[in-house]
mmCIF file of C-alpha atoms in Angstrom:
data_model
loop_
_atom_site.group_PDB
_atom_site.id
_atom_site.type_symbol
_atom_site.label_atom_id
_atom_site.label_comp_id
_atom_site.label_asym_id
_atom_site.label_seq_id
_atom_site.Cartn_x
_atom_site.Cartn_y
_atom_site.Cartn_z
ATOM 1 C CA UNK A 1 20.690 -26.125 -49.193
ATOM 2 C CA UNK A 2 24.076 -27.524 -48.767
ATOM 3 C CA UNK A 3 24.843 -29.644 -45.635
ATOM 4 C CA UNK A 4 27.931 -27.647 -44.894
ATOM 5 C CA UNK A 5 28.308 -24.439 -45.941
ATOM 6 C CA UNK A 6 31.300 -22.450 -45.942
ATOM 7 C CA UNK A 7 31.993 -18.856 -48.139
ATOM 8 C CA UNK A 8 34.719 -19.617 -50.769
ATOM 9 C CA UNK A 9 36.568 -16.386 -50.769
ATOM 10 C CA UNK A 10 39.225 -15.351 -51.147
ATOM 11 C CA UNK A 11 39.213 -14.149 -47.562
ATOM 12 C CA UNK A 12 42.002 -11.449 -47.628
ATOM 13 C CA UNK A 13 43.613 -10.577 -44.338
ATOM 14 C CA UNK A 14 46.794 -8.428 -43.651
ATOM 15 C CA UNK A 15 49.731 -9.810 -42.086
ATOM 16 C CA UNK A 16 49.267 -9.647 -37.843
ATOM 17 C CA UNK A 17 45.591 -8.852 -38.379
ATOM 18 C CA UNK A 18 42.636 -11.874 -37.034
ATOM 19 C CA UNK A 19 41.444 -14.157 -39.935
ATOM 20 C CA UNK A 20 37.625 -15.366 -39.096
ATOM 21 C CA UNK A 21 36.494 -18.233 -40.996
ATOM 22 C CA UNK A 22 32.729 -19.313 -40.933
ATOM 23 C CA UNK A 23 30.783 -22.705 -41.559
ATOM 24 C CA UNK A 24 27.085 -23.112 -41.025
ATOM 25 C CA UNK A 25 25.367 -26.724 -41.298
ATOM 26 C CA UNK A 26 22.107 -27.818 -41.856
ATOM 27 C CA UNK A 27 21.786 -31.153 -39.585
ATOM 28 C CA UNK A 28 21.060 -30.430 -36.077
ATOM 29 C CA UNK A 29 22.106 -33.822 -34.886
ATOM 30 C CA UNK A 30 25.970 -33.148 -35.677
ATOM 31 C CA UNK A 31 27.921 -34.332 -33.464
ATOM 32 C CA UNK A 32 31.268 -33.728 -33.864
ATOM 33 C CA UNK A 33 32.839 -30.909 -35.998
ATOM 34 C CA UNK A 34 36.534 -30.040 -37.473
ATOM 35 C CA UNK A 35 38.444 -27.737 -39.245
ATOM 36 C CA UNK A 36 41.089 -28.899 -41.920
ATOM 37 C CA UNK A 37 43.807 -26.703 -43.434
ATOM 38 C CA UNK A 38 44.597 -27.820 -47.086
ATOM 39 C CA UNK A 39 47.720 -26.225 -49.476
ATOM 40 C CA UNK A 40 47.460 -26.541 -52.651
ATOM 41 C CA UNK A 41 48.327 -29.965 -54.191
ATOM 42 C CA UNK A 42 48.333 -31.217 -50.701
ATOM 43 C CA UNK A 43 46.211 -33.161 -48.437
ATOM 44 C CA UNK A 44 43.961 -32.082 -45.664
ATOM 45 C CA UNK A 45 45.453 -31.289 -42.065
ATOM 46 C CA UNK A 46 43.405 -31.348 -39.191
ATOM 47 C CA UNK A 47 43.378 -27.885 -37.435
ATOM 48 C CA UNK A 48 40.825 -28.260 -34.792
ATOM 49 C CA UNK A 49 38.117 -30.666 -33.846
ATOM 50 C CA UNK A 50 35.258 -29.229 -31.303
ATOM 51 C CA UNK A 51 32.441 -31.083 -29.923
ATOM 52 C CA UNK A 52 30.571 -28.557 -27.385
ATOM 53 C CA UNK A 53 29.709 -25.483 -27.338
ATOM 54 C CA UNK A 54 32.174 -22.411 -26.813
ATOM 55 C CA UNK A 55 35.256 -22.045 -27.665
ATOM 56 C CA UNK A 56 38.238 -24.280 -27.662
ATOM 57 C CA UNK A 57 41.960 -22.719 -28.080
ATOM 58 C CA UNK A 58 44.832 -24.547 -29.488
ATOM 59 C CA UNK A 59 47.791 -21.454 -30.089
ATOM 60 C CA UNK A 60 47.077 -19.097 -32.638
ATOM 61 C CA UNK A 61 43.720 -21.409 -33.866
ATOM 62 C CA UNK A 62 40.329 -20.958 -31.725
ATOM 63 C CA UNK A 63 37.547 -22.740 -32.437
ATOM 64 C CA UNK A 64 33.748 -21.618 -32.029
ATOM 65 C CA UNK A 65 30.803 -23.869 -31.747
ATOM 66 C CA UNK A 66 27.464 -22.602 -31.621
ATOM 67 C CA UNK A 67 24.788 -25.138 -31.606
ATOM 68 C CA UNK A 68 21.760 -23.420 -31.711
ATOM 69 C CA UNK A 69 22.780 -21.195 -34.116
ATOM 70 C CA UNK A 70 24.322 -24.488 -36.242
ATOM 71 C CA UNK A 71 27.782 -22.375 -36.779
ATOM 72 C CA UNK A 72 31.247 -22.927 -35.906
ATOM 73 C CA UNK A 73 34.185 -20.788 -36.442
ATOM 74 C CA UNK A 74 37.851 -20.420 -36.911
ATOM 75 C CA UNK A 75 40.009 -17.260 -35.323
ATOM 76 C CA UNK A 76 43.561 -17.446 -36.463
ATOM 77 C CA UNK A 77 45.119 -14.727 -34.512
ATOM 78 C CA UNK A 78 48.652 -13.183 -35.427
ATOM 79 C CA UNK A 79 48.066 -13.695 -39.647
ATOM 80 C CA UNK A 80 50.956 -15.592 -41.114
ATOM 81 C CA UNK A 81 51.635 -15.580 -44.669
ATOM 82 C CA UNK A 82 51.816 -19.343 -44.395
ATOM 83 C CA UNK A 83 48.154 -19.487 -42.881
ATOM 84 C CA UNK A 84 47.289 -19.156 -46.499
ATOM 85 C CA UNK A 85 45.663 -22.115 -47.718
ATOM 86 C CA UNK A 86 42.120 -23.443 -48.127
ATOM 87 C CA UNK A 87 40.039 -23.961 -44.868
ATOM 88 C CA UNK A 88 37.413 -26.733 -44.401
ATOM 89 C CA UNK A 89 34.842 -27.033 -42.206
ATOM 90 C CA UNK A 90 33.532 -31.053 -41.447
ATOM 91 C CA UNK A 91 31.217 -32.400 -39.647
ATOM 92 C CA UNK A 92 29.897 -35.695 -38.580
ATOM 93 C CA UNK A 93 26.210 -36.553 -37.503
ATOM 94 C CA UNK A 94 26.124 -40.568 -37.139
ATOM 95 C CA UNK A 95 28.384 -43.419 -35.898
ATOM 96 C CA UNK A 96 29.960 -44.208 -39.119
ATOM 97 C CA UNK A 97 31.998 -41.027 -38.726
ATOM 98 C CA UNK A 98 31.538 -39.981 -42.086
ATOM 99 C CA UNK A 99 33.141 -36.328 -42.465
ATOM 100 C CA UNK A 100 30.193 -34.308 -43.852
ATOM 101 C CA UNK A 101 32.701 -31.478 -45.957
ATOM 102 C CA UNK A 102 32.112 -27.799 -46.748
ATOM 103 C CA UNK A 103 33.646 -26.640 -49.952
ATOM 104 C CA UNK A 104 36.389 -24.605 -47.948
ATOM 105 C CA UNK A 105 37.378 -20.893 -47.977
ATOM 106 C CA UNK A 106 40.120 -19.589 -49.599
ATOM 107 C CA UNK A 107 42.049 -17.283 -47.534
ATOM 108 C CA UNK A 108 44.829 -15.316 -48.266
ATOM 109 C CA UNK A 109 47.397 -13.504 -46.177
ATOM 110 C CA UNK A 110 48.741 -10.581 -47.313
ATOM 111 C CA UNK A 111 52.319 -9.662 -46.421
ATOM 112 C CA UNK B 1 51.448 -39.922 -33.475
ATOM 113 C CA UNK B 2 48.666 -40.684 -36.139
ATOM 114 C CA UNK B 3 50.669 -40.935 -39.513
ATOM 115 C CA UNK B 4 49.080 -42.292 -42.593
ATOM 116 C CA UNK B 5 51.284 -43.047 -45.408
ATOM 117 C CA UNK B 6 50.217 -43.516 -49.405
ATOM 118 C CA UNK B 7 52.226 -45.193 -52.087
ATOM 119 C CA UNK B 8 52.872 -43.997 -54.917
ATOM 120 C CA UNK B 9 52.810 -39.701 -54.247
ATOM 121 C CA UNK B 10 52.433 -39.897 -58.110
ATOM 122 C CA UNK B 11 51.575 -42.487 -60.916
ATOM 123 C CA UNK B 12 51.325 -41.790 -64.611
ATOM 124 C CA UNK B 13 49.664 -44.983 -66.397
ATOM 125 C CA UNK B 14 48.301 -45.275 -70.176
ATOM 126 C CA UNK B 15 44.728 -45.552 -70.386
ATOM 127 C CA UNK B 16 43.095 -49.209 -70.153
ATOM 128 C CA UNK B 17 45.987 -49.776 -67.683
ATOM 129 C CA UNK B 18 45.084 -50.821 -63.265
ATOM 130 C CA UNK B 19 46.485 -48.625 -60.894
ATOM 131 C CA UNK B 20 47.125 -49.902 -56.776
ATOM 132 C CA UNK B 21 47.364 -47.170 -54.583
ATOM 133 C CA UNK B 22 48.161 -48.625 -51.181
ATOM 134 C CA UNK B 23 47.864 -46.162 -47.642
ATOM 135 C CA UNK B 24 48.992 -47.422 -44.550
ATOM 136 C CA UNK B 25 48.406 -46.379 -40.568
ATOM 137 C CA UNK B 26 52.451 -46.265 -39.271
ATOM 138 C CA UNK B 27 51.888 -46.232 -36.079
ATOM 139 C CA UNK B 28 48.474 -46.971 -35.267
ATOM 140 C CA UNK B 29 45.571 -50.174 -36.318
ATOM 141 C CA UNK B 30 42.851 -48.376 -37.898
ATOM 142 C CA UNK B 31 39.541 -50.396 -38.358
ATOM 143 C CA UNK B 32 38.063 -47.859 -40.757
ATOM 144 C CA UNK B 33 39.868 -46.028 -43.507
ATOM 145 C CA UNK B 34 38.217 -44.062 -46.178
ATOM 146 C CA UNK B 35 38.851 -43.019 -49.774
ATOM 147 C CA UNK B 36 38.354 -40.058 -51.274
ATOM 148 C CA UNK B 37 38.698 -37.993 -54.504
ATOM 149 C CA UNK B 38 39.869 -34.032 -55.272
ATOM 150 C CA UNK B 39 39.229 -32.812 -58.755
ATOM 151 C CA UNK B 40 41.397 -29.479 -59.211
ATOM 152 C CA UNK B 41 39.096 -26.487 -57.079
ATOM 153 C CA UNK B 42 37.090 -28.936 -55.642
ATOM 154 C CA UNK B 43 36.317 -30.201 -52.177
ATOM 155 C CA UNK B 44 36.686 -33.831 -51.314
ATOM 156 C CA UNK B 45 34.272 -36.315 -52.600
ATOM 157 C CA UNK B 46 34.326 -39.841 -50.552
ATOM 158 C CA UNK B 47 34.033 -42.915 -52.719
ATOM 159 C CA UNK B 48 34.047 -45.059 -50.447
ATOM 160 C CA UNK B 49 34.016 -46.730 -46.312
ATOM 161 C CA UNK B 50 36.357 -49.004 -45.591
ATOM 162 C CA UNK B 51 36.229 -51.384 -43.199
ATOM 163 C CA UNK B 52 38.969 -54.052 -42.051
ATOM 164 C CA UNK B 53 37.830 -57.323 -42.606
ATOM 165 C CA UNK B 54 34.758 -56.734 -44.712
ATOM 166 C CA UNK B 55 33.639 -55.460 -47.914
ATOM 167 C CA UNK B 56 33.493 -51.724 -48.610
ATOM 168 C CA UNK B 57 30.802 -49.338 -48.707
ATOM 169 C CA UNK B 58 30.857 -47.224 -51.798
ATOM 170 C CA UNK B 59 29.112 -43.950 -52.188
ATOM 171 C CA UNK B 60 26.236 -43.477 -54.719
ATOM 172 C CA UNK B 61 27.727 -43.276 -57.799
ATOM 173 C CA UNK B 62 31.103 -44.771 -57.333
ATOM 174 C CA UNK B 63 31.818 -48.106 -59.263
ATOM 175 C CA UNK B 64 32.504 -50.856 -57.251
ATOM 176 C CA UNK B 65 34.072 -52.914 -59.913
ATOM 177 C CA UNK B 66 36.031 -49.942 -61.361
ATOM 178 C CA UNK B 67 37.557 -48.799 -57.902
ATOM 179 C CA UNK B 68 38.293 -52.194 -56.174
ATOM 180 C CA UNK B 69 39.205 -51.505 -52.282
ATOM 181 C CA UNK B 70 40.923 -53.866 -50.269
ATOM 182 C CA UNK B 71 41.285 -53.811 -46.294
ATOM 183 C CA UNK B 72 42.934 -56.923 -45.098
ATOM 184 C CA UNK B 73 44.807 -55.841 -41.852
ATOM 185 C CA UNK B 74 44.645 -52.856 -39.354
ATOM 186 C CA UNK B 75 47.468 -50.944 -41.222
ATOM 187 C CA UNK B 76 46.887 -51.367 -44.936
ATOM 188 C CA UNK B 77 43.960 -50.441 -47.034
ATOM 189 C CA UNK B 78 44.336 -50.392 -50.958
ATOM 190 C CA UNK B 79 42.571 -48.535 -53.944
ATOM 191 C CA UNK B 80 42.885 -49.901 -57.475
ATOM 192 C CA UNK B 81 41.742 -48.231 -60.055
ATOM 193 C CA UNK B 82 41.170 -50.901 -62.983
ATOM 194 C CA UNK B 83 41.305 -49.926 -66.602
ATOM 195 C CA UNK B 84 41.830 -46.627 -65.958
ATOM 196 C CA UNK B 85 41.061 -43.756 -68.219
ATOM 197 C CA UNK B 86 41.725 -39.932 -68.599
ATOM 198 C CA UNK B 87 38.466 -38.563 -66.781
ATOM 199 C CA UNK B 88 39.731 -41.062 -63.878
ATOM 200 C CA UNK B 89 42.780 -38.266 -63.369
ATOM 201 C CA UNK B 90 42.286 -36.940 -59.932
ATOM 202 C CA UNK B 91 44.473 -36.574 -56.803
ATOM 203 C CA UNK B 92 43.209 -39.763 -54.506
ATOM 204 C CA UNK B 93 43.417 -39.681 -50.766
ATOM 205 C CA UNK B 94 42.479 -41.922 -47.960
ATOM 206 C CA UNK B 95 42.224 -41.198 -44.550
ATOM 207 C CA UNK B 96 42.190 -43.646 -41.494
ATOM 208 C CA UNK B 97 40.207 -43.518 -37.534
ATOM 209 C CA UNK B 98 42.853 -44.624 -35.154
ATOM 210 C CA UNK B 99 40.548 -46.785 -33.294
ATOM 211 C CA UNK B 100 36.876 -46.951 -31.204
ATOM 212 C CA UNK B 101 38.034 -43.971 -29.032
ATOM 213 C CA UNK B 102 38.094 -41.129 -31.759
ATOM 214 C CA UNK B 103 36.064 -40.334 -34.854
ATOM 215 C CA UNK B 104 39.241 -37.678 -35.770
ATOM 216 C CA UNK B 105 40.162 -38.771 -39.745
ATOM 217 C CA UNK B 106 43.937 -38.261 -40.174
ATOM 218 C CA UNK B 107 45.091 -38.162 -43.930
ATOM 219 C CA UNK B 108 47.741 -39.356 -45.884
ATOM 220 C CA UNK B 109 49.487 -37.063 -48.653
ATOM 221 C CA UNK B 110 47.301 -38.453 -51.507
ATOM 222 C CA UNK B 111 48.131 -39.969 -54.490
ATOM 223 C CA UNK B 112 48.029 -38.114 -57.960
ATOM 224 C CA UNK B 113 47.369 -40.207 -61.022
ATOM 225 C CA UNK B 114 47.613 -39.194 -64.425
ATOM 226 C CA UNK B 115 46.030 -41.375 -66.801
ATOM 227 C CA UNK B 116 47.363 -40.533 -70.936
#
């Protein structure tokens, strides 16, 4: 079982419509957890970053965190075809804040 | 606020040949900078923990002596890549912690080497 798993995709979402990304980990003594937007041929961005539980809303993004259930979401509300990119979900678990990554899901607005 | 820079964007070198790749924290001291590797479809893979001031902490499987990483101030951590060869063609990023106060990793554009 991976640390950090995410579903690949493609994720295919109209234009306007609610894209819902998912990440599930394994270690239950992750502490802090992030989501990173990547374009092709391009570095990561950070998105979010969450540390408690509930939800945490930065304009279009919201981010989930569900502890006892070990998942965290993203909800990017109002689809833009420029939201397409590759999503990852990281998390750290000790003080060397190593970013634990999931392989990232693909999503794709459609116009 | 939090910009990391990397220099070159691009390199193309011959095989055998050493590659620096420097990445720099513009407006922030970052005690902790990491490298990391993207083969094309892949996720990231760290190499390696860098810390200012001390030697670095490679992952399992990384060669030290092949990837030589160098953190002598707040601001500037370097990669080189020594006698590079074709399966060592990969887009390299590094990624700094702006301090104590934060474990948020903010990334520079990467660097993509070629090696012929």
């Amino acid at each position: 079982q991976k640390e950090v798993e995410q579903n690949s995709g493609p994720l295919s979402v109209p234009e306007g419509a609610i894209a819902s990304l998912n990440c599930t980990y394994s270690d239950r003594g992750s502490q802090s957890f992030f989501w990173y937007r990547q374009y092709s041929g391009k570095s990561p961005e950070l998105i979010m970053s969450i540390y408690s539980n509930g939800d945490k809303e930065d304009g279009r993004f919201t981010a989930q965190l569900n502890k006892a259930s070990q998942y965290v979401s993203l909800l990017i509300r109002d689809s833009q075809p420029s939201d397409s990119a590759t999503y990852l979900c990281a998390v750290t678990r000790d003080s060397n804040y190593q970013l634990i990554w999931g392989a990232g899901t693909k999503l794709i607005i459609k116009p | 606020g939090a910009v990391v820079s990397q220099h070159p964007s691009r390199v193309i070198c011959k095989s055998g040949t050493s590659v620096k790749i420097e990445c720099r924290s513009l407006d922030f001291q970052a005690t902790t900078m990491f490298w990391y590797r993207q083969f094309p479809k892949q996720s990231l893979m760290l190499m390696a923990t860098s810390n200012e001031g001390s030697k670095a902490t490679y992952e399992q499987g990384v060669e030290k002596d092949k990837f030589l990483i160098n953190h002598a101030s707040l601001t500037l951590s370097t990669l080189t890549v020594t006698s590079a060869h074709p399966e060592d063609s990969s887009f390299y990023i590094c990624s700094a912690l702006p301090g104590q106060r934060t474990d948020t990793q903010y990334f520079g554009p990467g660097t993509r080497l070629t090696v012929l």
